[in-house]
Amino acid sequence: MMVNNKISIPAREVSVRKEVDVLVVGGGPSGIMAAQAAAEDGLKVALIESRSFVGGNMTIGLPILGFLGQKGNQIIKGLPQKFIDRLAAQQAASEHRPCPLHMSITLVEPEAVKAVALEVLVESGVDVLLYAFCVDVIMEGDALRGVVIESKAGREVILAKVVIDTTGDADVAYRAGVPTEQGNEKGGMQPPTMMFCLGGVDTEKLRHSITEEPRTYLTDFIPNEYFGQNQQFIVVGLRNLMQQAKAEGYKLPTERTIVITGLRQGEVWVNMSSVQGVNGVDPQSLSHGEIKGREQIKEIHRYLMHYVPGFEESYFSKTAPFLGIRETRRIVGQYVMNRDDIMGCGRFEDAIAVASYPLDLHHPEGGGCTLEWCGDCYDIPYRSLVPLQVENLLVAGRCISTTHEAMSAIRVMAPCMAMGEAAGRAAKLAVRDGVRPSKLDVQKLRAELLETGAYLNAPALTASATS
């Protein structure tokens, strides 16, 4: 019987599919690293993913940003670097290329990511379960005991001593009752992008045109001579061409041209669709974003063919397998990273990763973007991975405890991979030592991270570290 548009569903028994030491929910960049780290010395680790593949945003045509810092030094190492090394051994990843705008770009082949990521997980002994959604949680008081999954097999439970939420959307944390925030002070979130790929692009013509005609092909922040030195690159800008096209009737959703050369000759990925107002945790809104994003592709391609050198003979190749979401929920954790932590190069006693990517806010309205650099790097504290109110849970990736502004900096893939490794090692130590993750000896975690090849700044106490 329906009352006030709601229906009561009778309680029922649900089978326990498995019990594990550590359960990782979400198989994106942070989840892969978390599961591998947690399983490193033989714990029983499982990873669930709702799609038919792992890799997350590494599979949609984006380069990985942030392995290098603003001073050119490598600040993301450890398991993330080993993953890139495995891709590079198959000619499926580039070196880390310094970039004046993004600090660094690392090109990866999306299809290779899917295969290599699965290989890494299977070799590590991780029990991978695809096609499974987390739909609820099992709580005992304030402690998370496991998650309820839904699949074609029906509803089941996976029990775990520690759960790591690497969904990007804080799905587990939200269902467990962790306080969450979403968007800016008005609830506005950075718009998503439907990435797509073009073939037949004369990338040499493109880069030489930018190098030789800087007044015509003006890029944002990246000097034109950069393109003369790099055969694989990212272009951000050409605003004058966009304005001309719009004046001549083109319907373009952004202010900037953003194209990224692929690893294959003549291949370019395009990061130019933008659908304002999409709520990435609402299926109707996501469906709207998918529809509008795909609708925008035809006009963007038409613009590139008629205004940007090298695209004259280009042809549509493929779209990303899903909409690229920049922002949804963020947990409220033991510490909330803020703008000052980013711009002030914040240092923390409990730092478990280092990042250097700038504040990069794609405006919720209007199609613009704001970037600000701190000049060096900043720490990510363990406390921002530890949620309030719920025990036995860690969070890694873009949905850690930050403000709207700070999230725009830590959300890119290299820092998310580093957070994933830290969360996985923290979960493993918590299980081995018989403590809750919130009570973990963080200095022991930091020591293991350093011993296994991760990069951390020397400890430093600041106002941020003691607040």
Short mmCIF file of C-alpha atoms in Angstrom, two decimals:
data_model
loop_
_atom_site.label_atom_id
_atom_site.label_comp_id
_atom_site.label_asym_id
_atom_site.label_seq_id
_atom_site.Cartn_x
_atom_site.Cartn_y
_atom_site.Cartn_z
CA MET A 1 0.00 0.00 0.00
CA MET A 2 1.35 3.43 -0.96
CA VAL A 3 1.19 6.32 1.54
CA ASN A 4 2.54 9.79 0.67
CA ASN A 5 4.17 8.34 -2.43
CA LYS A 6 6.10 5.79 -0.36
CA ILE A 7 5.80 2.02 -0.10
CA SER A 8 6.93 -0.15 2.82
CA ILE A 9 9.00 -3.13 1.76
CA PRO A 10 8.82 -6.14 4.09
CA ALA A 11 12.02 -7.11 5.91
CA ARG A 12 13.77 -10.19 4.57
CA GLU A 13 16.80 -12.32 5.20
CA VAL A 14 19.82 -11.66 2.98
CA SER A 15 22.60 -14.15 2.31
CA VAL A 16 26.18 -13.37 3.24
CA ARG A 17 28.22 -13.80 0.07
CA LYS A 18 31.61 -13.56 1.78
CA GLU A 19 33.54 -12.30 4.79
CA VAL A 20 36.84 -10.50 4.24
CA ASP A 21 39.41 -8.50 6.14
CA VAL A 22 39.19 -5.44 3.89
CA LEU A 23 36.49 -4.53 1.41
CA VAL A 24 37.17 -1.84 -1.20
CA VAL A 25 34.06 -0.36 -2.80
CA GLY A 26 34.84 1.23 -6.17
CA GLY A 27 37.42 0.17 -8.76
CA GLY A 28 38.71 3.55 -9.94
CA PRO A 29 42.26 4.94 -9.55
CA SER A 30 42.10 5.11 -5.74
CA GLY A 31 40.30 1.78 -5.36
CA ILE A 32 42.84 -0.17 -7.41
CA MET A 33 45.70 1.19 -5.30
CA ALA A 34 43.79 0.63 -2.03
CA ALA A 35 43.01 -3.01 -2.78
CA GLN A 36 46.54 -3.78 -3.94
CA ALA A 37 48.07 -2.18 -0.83
CA ALA A 38 45.65 -3.87 1.57
CA ALA A 39 46.34 -7.30 0.05
CA GLU A 40 50.10 -6.93 -0.08
CA ASP A 41 50.96 -9.30 2.78
CA GLY A 42 48.15 -11.82 2.51
CA LEU A 43 45.02 -10.34 4.03
CA LYS A 44 41.70 -11.40 2.53
CA VAL A 45 40.71 -8.43 0.39
CA ALA A 46 37.75 -7.95 -1.94
CA LEU A 47 36.89 -5.16 -4.36
CA ILE A 48 33.45 -4.52 -5.82
CA GLU A 49 32.76 -2.40 -8.90
CA SER A 50 29.41 -1.60 -10.50
CA ARG A 51 30.75 -1.57 -14.07
CA SER A 52 32.12 -4.43 -16.14
CA PHE A 53 35.69 -3.13 -15.82
CA VAL A 54 37.99 -1.37 -13.39
CA GLY A 55 39.98 1.80 -13.98
CA GLY A 56 37.35 4.49 -13.46
CA ASN A 57 38.36 7.87 -14.86
CA MET A 58 41.60 6.39 -16.22
CA THR A 59 39.41 4.76 -18.91
CA ILE A 60 37.63 7.85 -20.29
CA GLY A 61 40.46 9.45 -22.27
CA LEU A 62 41.81 11.84 -19.65
CA PRO A 63 45.53 12.14 -18.98
CA ILE A 64 46.62 11.52 -15.41
CA LEU A 65 47.48 14.85 -13.82
CA GLY A 66 49.66 15.59 -10.83
CA PHE A 67 52.55 13.11 -10.66
CA LEU A 68 54.93 16.08 -10.67
CA GLY A 69 54.90 19.11 -8.41
CA GLN A 70 55.00 22.80 -9.28
CA LYS A 71 58.79 22.73 -8.91
CA GLY A 72 59.12 19.85 -11.37
CA ASN A 73 59.93 17.16 -8.80
CA GLN A 74 58.02 13.88 -8.67
CA ILE A 75 55.69 13.85 -5.66
CA ILE A 76 53.53 10.79 -6.40
CA LYS A 77 55.49 7.54 -6.30
CA GLY A 78 54.92 4.12 -4.71
CA LEU A 79 52.18 1.90 -6.14
CA PRO A 80 50.85 4.60 -8.50
CA GLN A 81 54.26 4.80 -10.19
CA LYS A 82 54.50 1.01 -10.40
CA PHE A 83 51.14 0.98 -12.16
CA ILE A 84 52.37 3.51 -14.72
CA ASP A 85 55.53 1.45 -15.18
CA ARG A 86 53.44 -1.60 -16.08
CA LEU A 87 51.47 0.41 -18.61
CA ALA A 88 54.64 1.91 -20.06
CA ALA A 89 56.10 -1.57 -20.55
CA GLN A 90 53.24 -2.13 -23.01
CA GLN A 91 53.66 1.29 -24.66
CA ALA A 92 50.39 2.24 -22.96
CA ALA A 93 51.67 5.17 -20.89
CA SER A 94 53.93 8.13 -21.49
CA GLU A 95 56.51 9.56 -19.17
CA HIS A 96 55.40 12.27 -16.74
CA ARG A 97 55.59 15.41 -18.87
CA PRO A 98 55.97 18.77 -17.13
CA CYS A 99 53.08 21.11 -17.97
CA PRO A 100 52.92 24.79 -16.99
CA LEU A 101 49.16 24.54 -16.49
CA HIS A 102 48.59 21.09 -14.98
CA MET A 103 52.01 20.53 -13.38
CA SER A 104 52.33 17.30 -15.32
CA ILE A 105 50.42 15.11 -17.73
CA THR A 106 50.81 11.37 -18.08
CA LEU A 107 49.06 9.92 -21.11
CA VAL A 108 47.55 6.47 -20.74
CA GLU A 109 45.75 4.14 -23.14
CA PRO A 110 42.23 3.60 -21.70
CA GLU A 111 41.74 0.04 -22.91
CA ALA A 112 45.14 -1.03 -21.60
CA VAL A 113 44.26 0.45 -18.20
CA LYS A 114 41.29 -1.91 -17.92
CA ALA A 115 43.42 -4.97 -18.61
CA VAL A 116 46.46 -4.01 -16.54
CA ALA A 117 44.37 -2.95 -13.55
CA LEU A 118 42.62 -6.32 -13.49
CA GLU A 119 45.97 -8.08 -13.80
CA VAL A 120 47.34 -6.13 -10.83
CA LEU A 121 44.33 -6.95 -8.68
CA VAL A 122 44.25 -10.64 -9.56
CA GLU A 123 48.01 -11.03 -9.06
CA SER A 124 47.65 -9.36 -5.66
CA GLY A 125 45.06 -11.93 -4.62
CA VAL A 126 42.18 -9.45 -4.53
CA ASP A 127 38.75 -11.03 -4.94
CA VAL A 128 37.22 -8.85 -7.68
CA LEU A 129 33.45 -8.72 -8.05
CA LEU A 130 32.14 -6.72 -11.02
CA TYR A 131 28.52 -5.82 -11.85
CA ALA A 132 27.76 -5.25 -8.15
CA PHE A 133 26.31 -2.09 -6.58
CA CYS A 134 26.61 -1.06 -2.94
CA VAL A 135 23.00 -0.30 -1.95
CA ASP A 136 23.07 -0.33 1.86
CA VAL A 137 25.28 -0.97 4.86
CA ILE A 138 25.34 -3.23 7.90
CA MET A 139 25.94 -1.29 11.13
CA GLU A 140 26.61 -2.44 14.67
CA GLY A 141 26.28 0.68 16.77
CA ASP A 142 28.70 3.22 15.28
CA ALA A 143 30.76 0.52 13.54
CA LEU A 144 30.39 -0.43 9.91
CA ARG A 145 30.22 -4.22 9.72
CA GLY A 146 29.77 -4.64 5.96
CA VAL A 147 27.84 -3.57 2.89
CA VAL A 148 24.73 -4.77 1.13
CA ILE A 149 25.26 -5.35 -2.57
CA GLU A 150 22.77 -5.71 -5.41
CA SER A 151 23.44 -7.60 -8.63
CA LYS A 152 21.68 -9.90 -11.06
CA ALA A 153 22.06 -12.53 -8.33
CA GLY A 154 19.86 -10.42 -6.06
CA ARG A 155 20.65 -8.76 -2.75
CA GLU A 156 23.59 -10.08 -0.70
CA VAL A 157 25.95 -8.98 2.06
CA ILE A 158 29.74 -8.75 2.23
CA LEU A 159 31.12 -8.47 5.75
CA ALA A 160 34.48 -6.86 6.43
CA LYS A 161 36.66 -5.74 9.31
CA VAL A 162 37.46 -2.49 7.46
CA VAL A 163 35.70 -0.95 4.46
CA ILE A 164 37.35 1.57 2.13
CA ASP A 165 35.00 3.84 0.20
CA THR A 166 36.62 4.70 -3.13
CA THR A 167 33.37 5.28 -5.02
CA GLY A 168 34.17 8.94 -5.72
CA ASP A 169 30.64 9.74 -4.53
CA ALA A 170 30.97 8.66 -0.87
CA ASP A 171 28.27 6.05 -1.50
CA VAL A 172 29.21 3.84 1.45
CA ALA A 173 29.86 6.73 3.83
CA TYR A 174 26.56 8.39 2.93
CA ARG A 175 24.57 5.21 3.54
CA ALA A 176 26.40 4.60 6.81
CA GLY A 177 25.36 8.00 8.18
CA VAL A 178 28.60 9.93 7.76
CA PRO A 179 27.88 13.67 7.44
CA THR A 180 28.38 14.75 3.82
CA GLU A 181 28.38 17.99 1.84
CA GLN A 182 27.77 18.62 -1.82
CA GLY A 183 28.77 21.56 -4.02
CA ASN A 184 29.42 25.16 -3.03
CA GLU A 185 27.43 27.28 -0.58
CA LYS A 186 24.52 27.24 -3.03
CA GLY A 187 24.84 23.52 -3.80
CA GLY A 188 26.33 24.24 -7.23
CA MET A 189 28.74 21.58 -8.45
CA GLN A 190 31.43 21.58 -11.10
CA PRO A 191 29.83 20.41 -14.37
CA PRO A 192 30.71 17.02 -15.86
CA THR A 193 32.18 16.36 -19.30
CA MET A 194 31.47 13.69 -21.89
CA MET A 195 34.91 12.91 -23.25
CA PHE A 196 35.17 11.78 -26.87
CA CYS A 197 37.91 10.71 -29.25
CA LEU A 198 38.70 11.81 -32.79
CA GLY A 199 40.93 10.05 -35.29
CA GLY A 200 42.68 11.44 -38.35
CA VAL A 201 43.97 14.57 -36.59
CA ASP A 202 47.18 16.11 -37.92
CA THR A 203 48.69 16.82 -34.52
CA GLU A 204 51.94 18.05 -36.06
CA LYS A 205 50.02 20.74 -37.96
CA LEU A 206 48.25 21.69 -34.75
CA ARG A 207 51.37 22.08 -32.63
CA HIS A 208 53.33 23.92 -35.32
CA SER A 209 50.44 26.32 -35.89
CA ILE A 210 50.35 27.16 -32.18
CA THR A 211 54.13 27.56 -32.08
CA GLU A 212 54.44 29.67 -35.20
CA GLU A 213 51.26 31.77 -34.96
CA PRO A 214 50.90 32.57 -31.25
CA ARG A 215 48.67 35.61 -31.81
CA THR A 216 46.15 33.50 -33.69
CA TYR A 217 46.37 30.36 -31.58
CA LEU A 218 46.70 31.73 -28.05
CA THR A 219 46.73 29.14 -25.24
CA ASP A 220 45.99 29.60 -21.55
CA PHE A 221 49.11 29.72 -19.33
CA ILE A 222 51.07 27.31 -21.54
CA PRO A 223 53.69 29.23 -23.58
CA ASN A 224 53.57 28.62 -27.31
CA GLU A 225 57.17 27.38 -27.43
CA TYR A 226 56.10 24.44 -25.23
CA PHE A 227 54.31 22.96 -28.24
CA GLY A 228 57.43 23.16 -30.35
CA GLN A 229 59.17 20.85 -27.87
CA ASN A 230 56.46 18.24 -27.29
CA GLN A 231 54.86 15.98 -29.88
CA GLN A 232 52.25 14.78 -27.39
CA PHE A 233 50.54 17.56 -25.51
CA ILE A 234 47.39 19.17 -24.15
CA VAL A 235 45.92 22.36 -25.60
CA VAL A 236 43.88 24.63 -23.34
CA GLY A 237 42.67 27.95 -24.69
CA LEU A 238 42.11 29.23 -28.25
CA ARG A 239 39.41 31.41 -26.71
CA ASN A 240 39.46 33.83 -29.62
CA LEU A 241 38.56 31.03 -32.02
CA MET A 242 35.75 29.96 -29.71
CA GLN A 243 34.42 33.51 -29.58
CA GLN A 244 34.55 33.79 -33.36
CA ALA A 245 32.71 30.50 -33.77
CA LYS A 246 30.03 31.54 -31.29
CA ALA A 247 29.61 34.87 -33.08
CA GLU A 248 29.05 32.89 -36.26
CA GLY A 249 26.30 30.80 -34.72
CA TYR A 250 28.04 27.81 -33.17
CA LYS A 251 26.47 26.55 -29.94
CA LEU A 252 29.46 25.70 -27.74
CA PRO A 253 29.13 24.91 -24.02
CA THR A 254 32.53 26.17 -22.81
CA GLU A 255 34.86 29.14 -23.23
CA ARG A 256 38.02 27.14 -23.97
CA THR A 257 39.25 24.56 -26.44
CA ILE A 258 40.67 21.57 -24.56
CA VAL A 259 42.17 18.73 -26.59
CA ILE A 260 44.65 16.05 -25.55
CA THR A 261 46.75 14.04 -27.96
CA GLY A 262 46.48 10.27 -27.55
CA LEU A 263 49.29 7.75 -27.57
CA ARG A 264 48.24 6.57 -31.02
CA GLN A 265 49.13 8.64 -34.08
CA GLY A 266 46.36 10.99 -35.18
CA GLU A 267 44.27 10.36 -32.07
CA VAL A 268 42.95 13.22 -29.95
CA TRP A 269 40.66 13.20 -26.92
CA VAL A 270 38.37 16.20 -26.52
CA ASN A 271 37.42 17.63 -23.11
CA MET A 272 34.94 20.31 -24.18
CA SER A 273 31.43 19.19 -23.41
CA SER A 274 29.93 20.68 -20.24
CA VAL A 275 26.49 20.07 -18.78
CA GLN A 276 25.63 22.51 -16.01
CA GLY A 277 23.36 21.49 -13.17
CA VAL A 278 24.04 17.76 -13.22
CA ASN A 279 23.76 16.00 -9.88
CA GLY A 280 26.06 13.01 -10.18
CA VAL A 281 24.27 11.03 -7.48
CA ASP A 282 20.79 11.31 -9.03
CA PRO A 283 20.07 8.88 -11.89
CA GLN A 284 17.63 11.18 -13.69
CA SER A 285 20.10 14.05 -13.60
CA LEU A 286 22.93 11.75 -14.71
CA SER A 287 20.79 10.51 -17.59
CA HIS A 288 20.17 14.11 -18.63
CA GLY A 289 23.93 14.72 -18.49
CA GLU A 290 24.66 11.71 -20.70
CA ILE A 291 22.05 12.81 -23.26
CA LYS A 292 23.13 16.46 -23.37
CA GLY A 293 26.84 15.59 -23.33
CA ARG A 294 26.44 13.36 -26.35
CA GLU A 295 24.34 15.99 -28.09
CA GLN A 296 27.15 18.53 -27.65
CA ILE A 297 29.75 16.35 -29.36
CA LYS A 298 28.54 16.96 -32.92
CA GLU A 299 28.75 20.76 -32.62
CA ILE A 300 32.13 20.66 -30.87
CA HIS A 301 33.54 18.44 -33.60
CA ARG A 302 32.13 20.78 -36.28
CA TYR A 303 33.88 23.70 -34.56
CA LEU A 304 37.21 21.87 -34.40
CA MET A 305 37.05 20.90 -38.08
CA HIS A 306 36.37 24.45 -39.25
CA TYR A 307 38.47 26.54 -36.86
CA VAL A 308 41.38 24.55 -35.41
CA PRO A 309 44.30 23.52 -37.64
CA GLY A 310 44.90 19.81 -37.96
CA PHE A 311 41.26 18.80 -37.47
CA GLU A 312 40.15 19.35 -41.07
CA GLU A 313 40.09 15.63 -41.93
CA SER A 314 39.30 14.34 -38.46
CA TYR A 315 36.56 11.81 -37.83
CA PHE A 316 34.58 10.72 -34.79
CA SER A 317 36.01 7.59 -33.19
CA LYS A 318 34.36 6.90 -29.83
CA THR A 319 32.91 8.38 -26.67
CA ALA A 320 33.98 7.62 -23.14
CA PRO A 321 32.09 4.76 -21.48
CA PHE A 322 30.52 7.14 -18.97
CA LEU A 323 30.16 10.82 -18.12
CA GLY A 324 33.22 12.34 -16.45
CA ILE A 325 32.04 13.59 -13.05
CA ARG A 326 34.14 16.21 -11.28
CA GLU A 327 32.22 16.62 -8.04
CA THR A 328 29.48 15.03 -5.96
CA ARG A 329 29.43 14.28 -2.22
CA ARG A 330 32.30 14.99 0.16
CA ILE A 331 32.49 13.47 3.62
CA VAL A 332 32.98 15.48 6.78
CA GLY A 333 35.96 13.89 8.45
CA GLN A 334 38.24 14.46 11.40
CA TYR A 335 39.83 17.31 9.44
CA VAL A 336 38.32 19.32 6.57
CA MET A 337 40.97 20.45 4.10
CA ASN A 338 40.38 24.02 2.99
CA ARG A 339 41.57 26.66 0.56
CA ASP A 340 44.28 27.90 2.93
CA ASP A 341 45.76 24.41 3.18
CA ILE A 342 46.15 24.36 -0.60
CA MET A 343 47.31 27.92 -1.22
CA GLY A 344 49.46 28.01 1.93
CA CYS A 345 51.28 24.76 1.03
CA GLY A 346 49.91 23.18 4.20
CA ARG A 347 52.01 20.62 6.05
CA PHE A 348 50.61 18.08 8.51
CA GLU A 349 52.10 15.70 11.07
CA ASP A 350 49.71 12.99 9.83
CA ALA A 351 50.33 13.57 6.11
CA ILE A 352 49.87 10.42 4.02
CA ALA A 353 50.22 11.93 0.52
CA VAL A 354 51.55 15.02 -1.20
CA ALA A 355 49.82 16.91 -4.02
CA SER A 356 50.55 20.00 -6.07
CA TYR A 357 47.64 20.40 -8.48
CA PRO A 358 46.16 23.92 -8.39
CA LEU A 359 42.72 24.99 -7.31
CA ASP A 360 40.84 24.21 -10.54
CA LEU A 361 37.20 25.25 -10.31
CA HIS A 362 34.99 24.67 -13.32
CA HIS A 363 32.19 27.11 -12.59
CA PRO A 364 28.79 25.53 -11.86
CA GLU A 365 27.28 28.11 -14.22
CA GLY A 366 28.55 29.92 -17.30
CA GLY A 367 31.18 27.52 -18.64
CA GLY A 368 34.19 29.33 -17.17
CA CYS A 369 37.07 28.04 -15.07
CA THR A 370 39.33 29.54 -12.38
CA LEU A 371 42.84 28.28 -11.58
CA GLU A 372 45.16 29.26 -8.72
CA TRP A 373 48.60 27.83 -7.92
CA CYS A 374 50.34 27.68 -4.55
CA GLY A 375 53.89 27.67 -5.93
CA ASP A 376 54.92 24.33 -4.46
CA CYS A 377 53.05 21.35 -2.94
CA TYR A 378 50.79 20.58 0.02
CA ASP A 379 50.09 17.60 2.26
CA ILE A 380 46.93 15.52 2.48
CA PRO A 381 46.33 14.52 6.12
CA TYR A 382 45.19 11.08 7.21
CA ARG A 383 42.41 12.70 9.27
CA SER A 384 40.70 13.81 6.05
CA LEU A 385 40.30 10.14 5.10
CA VAL A 386 38.70 9.29 8.46
CA PRO A 387 34.96 10.09 8.61
CA LEU A 388 33.06 11.38 11.59
CA GLN A 389 30.44 9.26 13.36
CA VAL A 390 31.24 5.93 11.68
CA GLU A 391 34.04 3.53 12.63
CA ASN A 392 35.79 0.83 10.55
CA LEU A 393 35.52 3.03 7.44
CA LEU A 394 38.12 4.93 5.43
CA VAL A 395 37.49 7.13 2.40
CA ALA A 396 39.93 7.84 -0.44
CA GLY A 397 39.67 9.83 -3.66
CA ARG A 398 37.82 13.00 -4.52
CA CYS A 399 35.18 12.50 -1.80
CA ILE A 400 37.53 12.86 1.20
CA SER A 401 36.91 15.59 3.77
CA THR A 402 37.48 18.92 2.03
CA THR A 403 35.71 22.14 1.21
CA HIS A 404 34.29 22.71 -2.27
CA GLU A 405 37.36 24.75 -3.22
CA ALA A 406 39.97 22.37 -1.81
CA MET A 407 38.29 19.42 -3.53
CA SER A 408 38.95 21.09 -6.90
CA ALA A 409 42.68 20.61 -6.26
CA ILE A 410 42.88 17.10 -4.78
CA ARG A 411 40.35 15.52 -7.18
CA VAL A 412 42.73 14.67 -10.05
CA MET A 413 43.91 11.11 -10.51
CA ALA A 414 47.52 11.02 -9.28
CA PRO A 415 46.67 12.36 -5.78
CA CYS A 416 43.64 10.04 -5.68
CA MET A 417 45.91 7.07 -6.43
CA ALA A 418 48.25 8.12 -3.61
CA MET A 419 45.32 8.45 -1.20
CA GLY A 420 44.15 5.00 -2.24
CA GLU A 421 47.50 3.42 -1.43
CA ALA A 422 47.54 5.15 1.96
CA ALA A 423 44.00 4.00 2.78
CA GLY A 424 44.81 0.43 1.77
CA ARG A 425 47.92 0.32 3.94
CA ALA A 426 46.03 1.94 6.82
CA ALA A 427 43.25 -0.66 6.59
CA LYS A 428 45.82 -3.46 6.53
CA LEU A 429 47.61 -2.10 9.61
CA ALA A 430 44.32 -1.61 11.45
CA VAL A 431 43.39 -5.25 10.85
CA ARG A 432 46.85 -6.55 11.76
CA ASP A 433 47.02 -4.44 14.94
CA GLY A 434 43.39 -5.04 15.93
CA VAL A 435 42.52 -1.33 16.11
CA ARG A 436 39.94 0.86 14.49
CA PRO A 437 41.29 2.98 11.60
CA SER A 438 40.43 6.13 13.55
CA LYS A 439 42.85 5.02 16.32
CA LEU A 440 45.66 3.90 14.01
CA ASP A 441 49.23 4.95 14.78
CA VAL A 442 49.65 7.24 11.79
CA GLN A 443 53.42 7.43 12.22
CA LYS A 444 53.53 3.68 11.69
CA LEU A 445 51.52 4.16 8.50
CA ARG A 446 53.83 6.94 7.34
CA ALA A 447 56.85 4.74 7.98
CA GLU A 448 55.39 1.94 5.87
CA LEU A 449 54.54 4.35 3.06
CA LEU A 450 58.12 5.62 2.99
CA GLU A 451 59.57 2.11 3.20
CA THR A 452 57.50 0.97 0.22
CA GLY A 453 58.45 3.90 -2.00
CA ALA A 454 55.81 6.57 -1.47
CA TYR A 455 56.80 10.25 -1.34
CA LEU A 456 56.12 12.34 1.78
CA ASN A 457 57.38 15.74 2.86
CA ALA A 458 59.55 15.92 5.94
CA PRO A 459 57.23 16.35 8.95
CA ALA A 460 56.40 19.94 9.78
CA LEU A 461 54.08 21.51 12.32
CA THR A 462 52.01 24.45 11.13
CA ALA A 463 48.78 26.08 12.19
CA SER A 464 47.03 23.60 9.90
CA ALA A 465 48.71 20.62 11.54
CA THR A 466 47.67 21.60 15.04
CA SER A 467 44.18 22.92 14.35
#
